[in-house]
């Protein structure tokens, strides 16, 4: 048979250019480049031997059989060297490839060597008889073992592809794929020798794609960046962990200080000391809210923040936000209003504490950064933008927009708005309290809830913050008009209710919304009872250690420690003088069956929020009935 060796000749020309290039202009001494050079030399020798053996097989009659056998054996051995060097080259790019995987690849190579050498004496692969090339019984083994080597390498590179940039793995896989394809075509065509050409071609790709000096520099920079990123991540985690534990540790003594301060405010008659204590209370609460922000942020950043979804009533959330901000708004002389779509559902399932935090942050910023004019809050809902994301019930997008006529934000500051510890326009804002953490936390929480935030602002004219949060709807009761319901509620609260007197009785009210506490105290004015308050579960625990109460009103949903946990901690601490004090839970969950749930927890009763004077006095009367004389 006459072989077509033109591809071998082309391969030799390409390889000579490559060999010269790699030893001159493209010279690098990286281990990869050394291996590619070695591969080029091997393929060069193999291509030359391929041409020689093509002629010795064709003109076998004029060459002694043993000489032909030796030449073909040399060809087989040099092909095998090409495969071995190719494998080492590939594996050298993946430091993650285990020794075991590399060893497995050497087994078929070793078997192949034994077969080729054994063939010299046995003719199991091929032999020559009177100048004729005859296949031995194991002739196909050379192809099978080569395929095993290549497929194993494919598998190993594919498995380790994540260790290296995607483009690198693609090139390496191409490097494996090309010679295999050329070998298969050669088998199909029979008389055209293509394998060395495929090898030369893949060496060319390897050299220009992976072994040029620029590429190597890029790879080095990338791996340095990768290592730096890893280090920064570890440092950031350590920082977040430290901040989280530090703020947690600081909160406990602050709660102690605030608890004791409340006692001073209650028991002291000296106006000067009361003023000092009031200042301690204001500063302490400010400090507590900063610590809470830091704790929240570090929790979010270290991935430890979890959303705790519960069933809630949106009206109560808006009422809380309204109560929290109305005082400051009226001090600033602002027109402060909350409007809503009256037909929107009122009951949702979500992390209400965090929802309230988001709403309140936007509203309180609006009020803080507006000196005159208005802060208008609008709440609506609409069909969910991305229904595919939520398949566990009916979802709606809750949309809240807060529009103020305040100081506005400069165009160039917009992108810094959601960064940590960033306060914009410091010159104008330095008399307004804040840490620059609120919006960062808000943004992160919105992300966690798969919502979005949009800001439009005109410097010195005002801003509009619009937040969209997908929420599961759990009840189709319409919310009604917020403003009208609020007016109604105030009218009921103001209506004449017969107030009983219980002088000497002590009540503790625990609610994280200060305004709710003030309202609560207002409702009990006239009862002549002594009313203490705590703004968190931990502050309540601290206070109950020092004063015996006749009744405790505990809000259920509070950040950090909810009312149920605080209640159990008081109840389970037998040394606490209030461990058997009746506790009434305050809740927004005005739904059927909830009463039983709270009773099972051990609460004596429950009062739904917003609290109405009549209900509150009734509950109080029932609980205190023994001491009031029935
Ligand atoms: P801060 O505790 O400082 O209020 P935030 O993270 O809530 O922190 O807000 C970051 C900064 O964004 C604020 O310091 C303020 O400069 C700016 N900002 C936020 N809300 C408004 C707003 N409604 N109008 C004008 N500027 C605002």
XYZ file of C-alpha atoms and ligand atoms in Angstrom:
657
model
C 0.000 0.000 0.000
C 1.175 3.528 -0.811
C 0.802 5.916 2.159
C 0.019 9.629 1.818
C 2.684 11.365 3.950
C 1.958 14.980 2.990
C 0.375 15.728 6.434
C 3.474 14.306 8.125
C 5.641 16.661 6.082
C 3.378 19.606 6.981
C 3.557 18.537 10.649
C 7.373 18.483 10.502
C 7.455 22.017 9.062
C 5.057 23.329 11.732
C 7.048 21.576 14.471
C 10.372 22.988 13.263
C 8.904 26.519 13.356
C 7.528 25.800 16.833
C 10.807 24.365 18.108
C 12.752 27.367 16.820
C 10.144 29.810 18.199
C 10.096 28.183 21.613
C 13.845 28.398 21.899
C 14.071 32.022 20.789
C 11.374 34.721 20.860
C 8.826 32.673 22.774
C 11.304 31.205 25.231
C 10.060 30.806 28.812
C 11.374 28.486 31.453
C 8.046 27.659 33.073
C 7.460 23.989 33.746
C 4.517 24.040 31.293
C 6.679 25.524 28.518
C 9.408 22.938 29.159
C 6.906 20.145 28.796
C 5.388 21.628 25.613
C 8.935 21.896 24.168
C 9.584 18.277 25.047
C 6.285 17.331 23.441
C 7.248 19.204 20.238
C 10.566 17.281 20.018
C 8.793 13.950 20.596
C 6.196 14.647 17.908
C 8.966 15.790 15.532
C 10.776 12.475 15.939
C 7.478 10.549 15.659
C 6.508 12.392 12.455
C 9.921 11.633 10.933
C 9.648 7.957 11.922
C 6.077 7.866 10.571
C 7.363 8.919 7.131
C 10.289 6.489 7.283
C 8.116 3.529 8.329
C 5.488 4.450 5.711
C 8.210 3.864 3.074
C 9.778 0.808 4.734
C 6.349 -0.853 4.975
C 5.517 0.043 1.337
C 8.885 -1.163 0.056
C 9.256 -3.974 2.632
C 10.613 -6.419 0.077
C 13.831 -4.451 -0.335
C 14.459 -4.112 3.453
C 15.362 -6.939 5.828
C 12.419 -7.886 8.101
C 14.309 -7.378 11.408
C 15.317 -3.829 10.346
C 11.702 -3.049 9.477
C 10.538 -4.478 12.812
C 13.025 -2.335 14.733
C 12.102 0.837 12.825
C 8.378 0.274 13.457
C 9.040 -0.528 17.108
C 10.948 2.741 17.424
C 7.964 4.520 15.840
C 5.582 2.910 18.351
C 7.845 3.811 21.265
C 8.191 7.426 20.173
C 4.373 7.705 19.731
C 4.052 6.403 23.246
C 6.542 8.980 24.498
C 4.366 11.664 22.865
C 1.352 10.391 24.818
C 3.352 10.240 28.082
C 4.715 13.777 27.686
C 1.259 15.067 26.666
C -0.199 13.603 29.869
C 2.527 15.142 32.072
C 1.949 18.500 30.340
C -1.770 18.399 30.991
C -1.468 17.267 34.585
C 1.147 19.933 35.307
C -1.537 22.596 34.746
C -3.744 21.144 37.472
C -1.982 21.047 40.825
C -5.207 19.667 42.316
C -4.968 16.396 40.376
C -4.165 13.701 42.885
C -1.069 11.534 42.695
C -3.402 8.576 42.531
C -5.125 9.908 39.390
C -1.740 10.582 37.752
C -0.548 7.076 38.678
C -3.670 5.463 37.208
C -2.809 7.167 33.940
C 0.656 5.597 33.982
C -0.667 2.009 34.198
C -1.880 1.708 30.554
C 1.310 3.507 29.441
C 3.384 0.906 31.235
C 1.337 -1.941 29.716
C 1.784 -0.430 26.269
C 5.585 -0.313 26.703
C 5.648 -3.951 27.771
C 3.503 -4.930 24.767
C 5.719 -3.012 22.303
C 8.928 -4.509 23.699
C 7.372 -8.013 23.921
C 6.245 -7.657 20.322
C 9.915 -7.665 19.208
C 10.111 -11.313 20.261
C 6.533 -12.520 19.896
C 4.856 -10.539 17.114
C 1.695 -10.134 19.210
C 1.085 -6.623 17.831
C 2.633 -6.837 14.361
C 5.444 -8.584 12.511
C 7.090 -8.711 9.107
C 7.243 -11.722 6.905
C 9.105 -11.460 3.627
C 8.711 -7.702 3.718
C 4.973 -7.896 4.391
C 3.450 -6.096 7.410
C 1.213 -8.554 9.312
C -1.091 -7.646 12.279
C -0.667 -9.737 15.422
C -3.569 -10.990 17.628
C -3.283 -8.041 20.050
C -2.878 -5.447 17.302
C -5.911 -3.413 18.484
C -4.488 -3.212 22.017
C -2.287 -0.230 21.101
C -5.389 1.739 20.059
C -7.469 0.563 23.010
C -4.806 1.440 25.591
C -4.185 4.846 23.960
C -7.915 5.548 24.129
C -8.019 4.497 27.798
C -5.201 6.960 28.544
C -6.895 9.803 26.675
C -10.354 9.205 28.173
C -8.966 8.946 31.670
C -7.169 12.276 31.123
C -10.426 13.786 29.801
C -12.220 12.656 32.924
C -9.541 13.920 35.331
C -9.284 17.334 33.653
C -13.064 17.659 33.571
C -13.296 16.811 37.262
C -10.630 19.355 38.194
C -11.746 22.044 35.745
C -12.965 24.344 38.560
C -9.365 24.717 39.824
C -8.410 26.708 36.760
C -9.975 29.399 34.579
C -12.604 27.962 32.233
C -10.670 28.984 29.114
C -7.631 26.997 30.270
C -9.629 23.825 30.752
C -11.208 24.272 27.339
C -7.785 24.538 25.697
C -6.470 21.515 27.564
C -9.527 19.497 26.568
C -9.011 20.621 22.967
C -5.376 19.531 23.251
C -6.639 16.046 24.137
C -9.478 16.039 21.666
C -7.645 17.083 18.473
C -5.099 14.216 18.245
C -7.897 11.749 19.081
C -10.017 13.085 16.212
C -7.060 12.973 13.794
C -6.273 9.391 14.888
C -9.879 8.326 14.241
C -9.896 9.982 10.775
C -6.599 8.222 9.982
C -8.147 4.873 10.949
C -11.101 5.589 8.647
C -9.034 6.802 5.702
C -6.385 4.072 6.108
C -3.688 5.398 3.786
C -3.375 9.073 4.914
C -1.037 9.555 7.884
C -2.606 12.237 10.086
C -1.667 11.585 13.739
C 1.571 13.655 13.934
C -0.230 16.519 12.169
C -2.977 16.439 14.838
C -0.278 16.413 17.535
C 1.586 19.346 15.951
C -1.635 21.285 15.624
C -2.562 20.795 19.272
C 1.000 21.733 20.376
C 0.609 24.942 18.393
C -2.669 25.779 20.139
C -1.189 24.909 23.519
C 1.813 27.138 22.943
C -0.048 30.187 21.740
C -2.954 29.872 24.120
C -1.215 28.850 27.322
C 2.506 29.322 27.100
C 3.089 32.820 25.742
C 4.775 35.130 28.311
C 1.704 37.405 28.510
C -0.573 34.523 29.235
C 1.712 33.242 31.952
C 1.881 36.702 33.493
C -1.913 36.850 33.405
C -2.179 33.440 35.045
C 0.264 34.471 37.769
C -1.643 37.689 38.445
C -4.911 35.787 38.504
C -3.696 33.264 41.001
C -2.256 36.069 43.168
C -5.607 37.834 43.015
C -7.373 34.615 43.890
C -5.121 34.157 46.942
C -5.601 37.801 47.971
C -9.374 37.441 47.640
C -9.309 34.328 49.757
C -7.267 36.133 52.434
C -9.591 39.141 52.348
C -12.611 36.863 52.708
C -11.097 35.150 55.711
C -10.214 38.520 57.274
C -13.716 39.822 56.586
C -15.261 36.761 58.174
C -13.055 37.109 61.223
C -14.057 40.782 61.470
C -17.753 39.977 61.175
C -17.488 37.195 63.756
C -15.617 39.501 66.107
C -18.144 42.305 65.652
C -21.042 39.903 66.109
C -19.719 38.485 69.359
C -18.518 41.852 70.622
C -21.852 43.558 70.015
C -23.618 40.639 71.610
C -21.400 40.918 74.692
C -21.913 44.682 74.901
C -25.690 44.450 74.667
C -26.050 42.509 77.901
C -24.390 45.116 80.171
C -26.151 47.963 78.337
C -29.455 46.283 79.025
C -28.384 46.030 82.655
C -27.536 49.749 82.733
C -30.839 50.684 81.104
C -32.774 48.412 83.446
C -31.157 49.965 86.513
C -31.626 53.430 85.049
C -35.347 52.767 84.768
C -35.337 51.935 88.475
C -33.650 55.264 89.249
C -36.177 57.111 87.088
C -38.964 55.350 88.915
C -37.767 55.593 92.480
C -35.980 58.920 92.557
C -37.703 62.226 93.369
C -34.698 64.509 92.963
C -35.335 66.366 89.671
C -31.610 66.812 89.015
C -30.934 63.076 89.310
C -34.014 62.276 87.238
C -32.618 64.539 84.507
C -29.240 62.782 84.634
C -30.979 59.412 84.514
C -33.084 60.539 81.561
C -29.889 61.512 79.727
C -28.391 58.108 80.506
C -31.519 56.527 79.094
C -31.385 58.546 75.860
C -27.653 57.924 75.351
C -28.015 54.246 76.338
C -30.815 53.699 73.844
C -28.778 55.418 71.129
C -25.823 53.174 71.916
C -28.061 50.114 71.916
C -29.432 50.942 68.485
C -25.893 51.380 67.074
C -24.849 48.060 68.602
C -27.970 46.425 67.162
C -27.109 47.799 63.707
C -23.547 46.477 63.938
C -24.820 43.123 65.137
C -27.318 42.953 62.272
C -24.756 43.876 59.660
C -22.102 41.475 60.913
C -24.691 38.730 61.105
C -25.760 39.397 57.520
C -22.176 39.588 56.263
C -21.108 36.389 57.969
C -24.185 34.659 56.509
C -25.650 34.007 59.962
C -28.747 36.141 59.582
C -31.815 34.012 59.112
C -35.270 35.195 58.197
C -37.940 34.049 60.650
C -41.257 34.077 58.805
C -44.507 34.363 60.765
C -48.055 35.287 59.960
C -48.551 39.044 60.408
C -50.971 41.868 59.880
C -49.628 44.673 57.694
C -51.815 47.229 59.426
C -49.937 46.664 62.690
C -46.579 47.010 60.936
C -47.632 50.328 59.422
C -49.102 51.430 62.734
C -45.793 50.657 64.489
C -43.886 52.620 61.842
C -46.345 55.474 62.126
C -46.084 55.569 65.910
C -42.290 55.375 65.786
C -41.996 58.400 63.536
C -44.973 60.657 64.089
C -43.505 62.488 67.087
C -40.327 63.508 65.300
C -42.263 64.391 62.167
C -44.545 66.699 64.111
C -41.554 68.238 65.938
C -40.131 69.075 62.489
C -43.528 70.474 61.465
C -43.824 67.921 58.654
C -46.941 66.748 56.911
C -46.524 63.024 57.659
C -48.987 60.535 56.206
C -49.319 56.856 55.358
C -51.654 56.008 52.490
C -52.470 52.571 51.190
C -54.550 50.717 48.677
C -57.608 49.875 50.842
C -58.346 46.726 48.818
C -54.966 45.133 49.375
C -54.831 42.026 51.590
C -53.814 42.579 55.170
C -52.380 39.222 56.224
C -49.019 37.982 55.026
C -46.402 35.412 55.954
C -42.887 36.776 56.266
C -40.221 38.034 58.649
C -42.280 40.849 60.109
C -39.517 42.105 62.387
C -37.244 42.656 59.379
C -40.050 44.041 57.214
C -40.774 46.577 59.893
C -37.059 47.358 60.141
C -36.908 48.046 56.393
C -40.047 50.212 56.373
C -39.018 52.072 59.482
C -35.521 52.764 58.230
C -36.838 54.402 55.080
C -39.524 56.364 56.904
C -37.221 57.512 59.696
C -34.611 58.607 57.136
C -37.309 60.569 55.317
C -38.294 62.282 58.569
C -34.655 62.775 59.678
C -33.471 64.313 56.433
C -36.487 66.588 55.835
C -36.522 69.978 57.526
C -39.785 71.206 56.048
C -42.546 69.969 53.786
C -43.821 66.437 53.849
C -43.013 62.744 54.164
C -45.592 60.678 52.325
C -45.627 56.909 52.601
C -47.605 54.924 50.037
C -48.210 51.207 50.351
C -49.678 49.078 47.587
C -49.352 45.592 46.224
C -49.268 44.174 42.742
C -48.903 40.871 40.937
C -45.554 39.324 41.597
C -42.848 40.153 39.046
C -41.161 36.749 39.156
C -43.748 34.046 39.954
C -41.305 31.243 39.103
C -39.259 31.966 42.241
C -42.122 31.240 44.646
C -44.182 28.102 44.382
C -45.270 27.549 47.987
C -48.423 29.636 47.917
C -49.930 32.821 46.605
C -47.447 35.690 46.484
C -47.825 39.403 45.871
C -45.234 42.140 45.556
C -45.589 44.543 48.478
C -44.568 48.004 47.328
C -43.768 50.778 49.777
C -42.615 54.165 48.627
C -41.413 56.928 50.907
C -41.405 60.349 49.328
C -39.882 63.300 51.138
C -39.248 66.958 50.373
C -35.933 66.853 52.219
C -32.303 67.589 51.492
C -32.072 65.099 48.603
C -29.001 63.230 47.441
C -26.383 64.431 44.962
C -26.145 62.476 41.706
C -22.518 61.539 42.420
C -23.414 60.230 45.907
C -26.098 57.852 44.686
C -23.771 54.915 44.216
C -22.384 55.262 47.754
C -25.846 55.267 49.285
C -25.928 51.603 50.272
C -22.321 51.276 51.456
C -21.526 50.543 55.115
C -20.679 53.459 57.408
C -21.250 55.946 54.591
C -22.943 59.209 55.483
C -23.425 61.539 52.574
C -23.058 65.269 52.546
C -21.415 65.192 55.993
C -21.166 68.981 56.128
C -24.953 69.337 56.157
C -25.779 66.194 58.064
C -23.379 66.297 60.962
C -26.066 67.481 63.366
C -28.345 64.581 62.369
C -27.661 61.392 64.281
C -26.812 58.233 62.344
C -24.147 55.666 61.610
C -24.525 55.137 57.879
C -25.497 51.514 58.466
C -29.273 51.669 58.130
C -29.525 51.662 54.349
C -26.802 49.029 54.019
C -28.740 46.707 56.336
C -31.996 47.602 54.584
C -30.496 46.739 51.214
C -29.083 43.432 52.447
C -32.386 42.456 54.063
C -34.268 43.309 50.872
C -31.812 41.124 48.934
C -32.373 38.274 51.375
C -36.110 38.600 50.762
C -35.517 38.637 46.992
C -36.923 42.149 46.762
C -35.594 45.303 45.156
C -35.069 48.938 46.014
C -35.157 51.964 43.766
C -34.082 55.503 44.664
C -34.892 58.716 42.853
C -33.597 61.923 44.290
C -33.046 65.541 43.421
C -30.513 67.413 45.491
C -32.192 69.938 47.822
C -35.619 68.972 46.513
C -36.307 65.539 47.961
C -36.100 61.793 47.497
C -38.328 58.827 46.769
C -37.272 55.403 48.037
C -39.374 52.565 46.615
C -39.034 49.037 47.947
C -40.665 45.961 46.448
C -40.751 42.772 48.492
C -42.465 39.535 47.473
C -44.660 38.306 50.332
C -46.885 35.282 50.717
C -50.531 36.228 51.207
C -52.259 34.154 53.881
C -55.590 35.882 54.252
C -57.780 37.817 51.888
C -59.252 40.186 54.449
C -58.852 43.663 52.941
C -56.680 46.038 54.844
C -59.019 49.004 54.467
C -57.838 52.574 54.510
C -54.937 52.897 56.966
C -55.550 56.549 57.782
C -59.275 55.966 58.360
C -58.620 52.911 60.550
C -56.080 54.879 62.541
C -58.575 57.716 63.096
C -61.219 55.209 64.139
C -58.805 53.566 66.520
C -57.845 56.883 68.117
C -61.527 57.798 68.461
C -62.250 54.482 70.201
C -59.214 54.946 72.405
C -60.373 58.448 73.303
C -63.960 57.294 73.998
C -65.067 57.238 77.572
C -64.025 54.063 79.271
C -64.429 53.498 82.923
C -60.982 53.380 84.424
C -60.503 51.452 87.652
C -57.867 52.390 90.149
C -55.231 50.029 91.468
C -52.744 52.104 93.397
C -49.645 50.212 94.469
C -49.906 47.657 91.664
C -46.848 47.352 89.468
C -46.989 46.725 85.736
C -44.116 46.079 83.343
C -44.636 46.696 79.640
C -42.114 45.223 77.203
C -42.183 46.489 73.608
C -39.341 47.447 71.277
C -41.333 50.356 69.852
C -40.988 53.216 72.277
C -44.083 54.938 70.986
C -46.176 51.831 71.719
C -44.897 51.993 75.273
C -45.917 55.642 75.566
C -49.360 54.876 74.143
C -49.691 51.984 76.573
C -48.751 54.189 79.504
C -51.249 56.767 78.274
C -54.034 54.185 78.214
C -53.344 53.249 81.828
C -53.127 56.812 83.058
C -55.603 57.251 85.831
C -55.251 53.707 87.187
C -52.641 55.026 89.607
C -50.570 51.936 88.926
C -46.806 52.094 88.718
C -45.870 51.386 85.098
C -42.310 50.399 84.109
C -41.147 49.694 80.611
C -38.428 47.763 78.811
C -37.534 48.103 75.131
C -36.205 44.580 74.612
C -36.514 41.057 75.934
C -33.091 41.187 77.584
C -33.794 44.528 79.266
C -37.024 43.025 80.619
C -35.163 40.013 82.027
C -32.727 42.348 83.745
C -35.518 44.476 85.227
C -37.509 41.535 86.501
C -34.550 40.513 88.642
C -34.872 43.612 90.802
C -38.558 44.542 91.128
C -41.584 42.371 91.722
C -44.429 43.067 89.284
C -48.102 42.203 89.533
C -48.427 41.753 85.790
C -46.156 41.899 82.742
C -47.265 42.800 79.203
C -44.843 41.279 76.738
C -44.759 42.048 73.006
C -44.354 38.863 70.963
C -42.352 40.034 67.956
C -39.186 41.827 68.958
C -35.782 41.719 67.278
C -33.024 39.542 68.774
C -35.037 37.930 71.577
C -38.759 37.606 70.991
C -41.362 37.851 73.727
C -41.864 34.087 73.986
C -38.175 33.477 74.630
C -37.936 36.337 77.141
C -41.029 34.975 78.901
C -39.554 31.480 79.150
C -36.264 32.805 80.445
C -38.040 34.676 83.232
C -40.309 31.732 83.976
C -37.535 29.131 84.009
C -35.225 31.122 86.271
C -36.440 30.058 89.692
C -34.293 32.765 91.344
C -36.109 35.460 89.414
C -38.614 37.107 91.731
C -41.026 37.351 88.807
C -40.852 33.756 87.676
C -44.496 33.270 88.635
C -45.791 36.732 87.683
C -48.700 36.553 85.197
C -47.553 37.545 81.725
C -49.923 38.773 79.005
C -48.647 38.613 75.453
C -49.161 41.555 73.087
C -49.583 40.388 69.545
C -50.599 41.417 66.083
C -51.722 37.849 65.369
C -55.423 38.389 65.884
C -56.408 35.092 64.354
C -58.436 32.125 65.425
C -56.512 29.558 67.441
C -53.730 31.901 68.393
C -55.066 32.384 71.915
C -54.733 28.650 72.595
C -51.207 28.719 71.216
C -50.153 31.441 73.650
C -51.957 29.746 76.543
C -50.037 26.567 75.825
C -46.798 28.563 76.049
C -47.873 29.605 79.574
C -49.124 33.162 79.011
C -52.081 34.122 81.134
C -53.851 35.962 78.295
C -53.268 37.883 75.108
C -54.096 41.351 73.883
C -54.064 42.141 70.201
C -52.347 45.207 68.827
C -53.023 48.071 68.350
C -54.096 47.919 71.957
C -57.524 49.320 72.829
C -58.085 50.824 76.244
C -61.230 48.857 76.971
C -59.661 45.489 76.163
C -56.533 46.364 78.081
C -58.443 47.384 81.194
C -60.634 44.283 80.962
C -57.626 41.996 80.773
C -55.881 43.865 83.539
C -59.009 43.715 85.678
C -59.389 39.976 85.175
C -55.767 39.182 85.907
C -55.596 41.426 88.946
C -59.110 40.541 90.136
C -57.899 38.720 93.253
C -55.967 41.649 94.578
C -58.698 44.100 93.515
C -61.133 42.205 95.639
C -63.053 40.453 92.819
P -27.786 57.078 58.681
O -27.722 56.322 59.973
O -26.637 57.986 58.472
O -29.109 57.729 58.435
P -28.370 55.352 56.420
O -27.609 54.172 55.970
O -29.801 55.163 56.766
O -27.536 55.931 57.616
O -28.249 56.428 55.283
C -26.981 56.685 54.697
C -26.904 58.100 54.205
O -27.783 58.291 53.095
C -27.335 59.135 55.224
O -26.254 59.500 56.050
C -27.801 60.279 54.352
O -26.707 61.081 53.983
C -28.327 59.598 53.103
N -29.800 59.482 53.106
C -30.530 58.399 53.474
N -31.855 58.643 53.330
C -31.968 59.903 52.858
C -33.081 60.745 52.514
N -34.352 60.333 52.619
N -32.799 61.998 52.054
C -31.535 62.414 51.951
N -30.442 61.686 52.262
C -30.649 60.444 52.717
